[in-house]
Structures are given as C-alpha cells and as structure tokens.
Amino acid sequence: MTPPPPGNYGWGLPVAASTFAREIDSSLRIVHWAMGLIFVLWAVFFTYCLIRYRSRPGRAAAYPSHSKKKTFASFVPDALVLAFEIWLIFIFGLPIWAHVKEVFPAPADSTHVQIIAQQFAWNIHYPGPDGKFGRTDPTLVDSTNPIGLDPKDPASADDLVVVNDLHIPLGKPVLIDLTSLDVIHSFFIPEFRIKQDVVPGMKIPIWVEPTMTGLFEIGCAQLCGVGHYRMRGDVHVESPKEFQAWYNGWKQVQEETKAQAAKAAQASTPWE
C-alpha cells in the first residue's frame, strides 16, 4: 500500500484523489484569484484617492461634488463584482454541487458501505455476498457489537464490520451511508474533498470514486467530546484484486472469531 505523495499537507491543497476533487479545486482557485485581484484593485484605488484628494499646505482636502453620471459610474465596480458572484454561484458552482450531492452513481455499479460514527471511532459496515445489510438495533450495541447488528436477522450472518479501517476499490464508485450512534460528528477525507456532518437518527448518503491508490485519513471535523482528537481512521484505496483479498481475509477472521466465541460459550454452559 502506497501512502500519498510526500508533502501532501503543505501550503497548497492536498492531492486530488477523487473524480470530483479537481472540480472543487477549480472553484476554490477561482474564488481565491478573484478575491486577490479585487483586493489589489481596491488597494490601488484607495491609494490613489488618498494621494489625489489629500490635504496639503494651503489647500484643504478636496471633496468634489458628484453628478448623477458620476454617481452611477461609482456603482460599476459593485455591479461587476455582483455579476461575477452570480456567475460563480449559478453557472459554475451549482452544477458542481449537483454533481457531488444529487447525481449518485447506480447502486449496481458501486461498492456500498455504511459508516456508523460514535465517540470516538468510525465503524465500517460491509454487506455480505448477498448484497444486503443486516438489521441494526441500538439496544444491541456493546463492546463486541459496536453497531448493534441483529444476529437473528438472516441478512446479518455474512456482514463484515471493521473499525477505523475503510477499504475501497480503485476505479469504482463507492456509496456511503453515514449515521451516528451518539452525537454530531463530521466525516472528512481531505484528498477526496469530502466533508459531511453525521447526525444521530439520520442516514446521510454520500459518494466518491477514488482516482489513485494509497493510504488516506478519515478525520472528524466536528468537536464531539473529550476524545475528539483521536477520532481518526484509515482509508485504503486498493486495486479490485487487493480489495477482494482483504475482504475475504477479514471475512475468514470474523468467522473464526465467531466460531471460537460460540465454542467458548458452549463450554461455559453448565450441564443440565
């Protein structure tokens, strides 16, 4: 597994590692360049006014009267800025927003996972080969069942649950359902340009399609308690073959753990 390039967190933006990351970056660059240009132009204009109309020995500061024509002309810079902002929002920004937040890839062509946040971890829930998520119940949550997966639900038998360790395949969209067991968290992967609040009682869908393999980081961008600083996880973007090997390996470990737990429970049951 190859980590992101050295210097990923420098003065500039982190690497763009999703299909829509560059679109978001382009909007950020336009805003920053435009604000920088406006700042320079207004600074030049203010400097000109300070020099041109300054008070000098024998002459008071000049306050020339404005005609209607000059008054109208004074609003031209504001109108240009307003026109730019309207273009930025409606012509440039909204299509990007719609692409990221409203146009989701087809479930049949995507990897589907559920991520359940809690103080202070990210629980990753994968469906089994049947493609169905097992039922969850908050009353079943304990140290061995962090998401409250119902063992009586047949769809739960082949599900896979891991903590702080998200694996996704390269070149395939990933549908993610976010929810929280306790308080508001914020799911943040800088390289994917994803930041989404995670609210208790709500299932919030997001999606991403990674464009490079590597090891990335999930952070919580919302203060969620005394352990907020350590609420982090790893994102492994792998080739489809590597992803399947990881999934099969974890499934085997999980099944062996369940079998050992069942054997231990049977051994501890007193004879009748």
mmCIF file of C-alpha atoms in Angstrom, residues 263-272:
data_model
loop_
_atom_site.group_PDB
_atom_site.id
_atom_site.type_symbol
_atom_site.label_atom_id
_atom_site.label_comp_id
_atom_site.label_asym_id
_atom_site.label_seq_id
_atom_site.Cartn_x
_atom_site.Cartn_y
_atom_site.Cartn_z
ATOM 1 C CA LYS A 263 -17.376 -22.744 21.290
ATOM 2 C CA ALA A 264 -16.325 -20.868 24.421
ATOM 3 C CA ALA A 265 -19.960 -20.065 25.262
ATOM 4 C CA GLN A 266 -20.926 -23.726 24.820
ATOM 5 C CA ALA A 267 -18.053 -24.886 27.010
ATOM 6 C CA SER A 268 -19.046 -22.483 29.790
ATOM 7 C CA THR A 269 -22.701 -23.621 29.774
ATOM 8 C CA PRO A 270 -23.331 -25.859 32.822
ATOM 9 C CA TRP A 271 -24.583 -29.384 32.149
ATOM 10 C CA GLU A 272 -28.239 -29.902 32.818
#
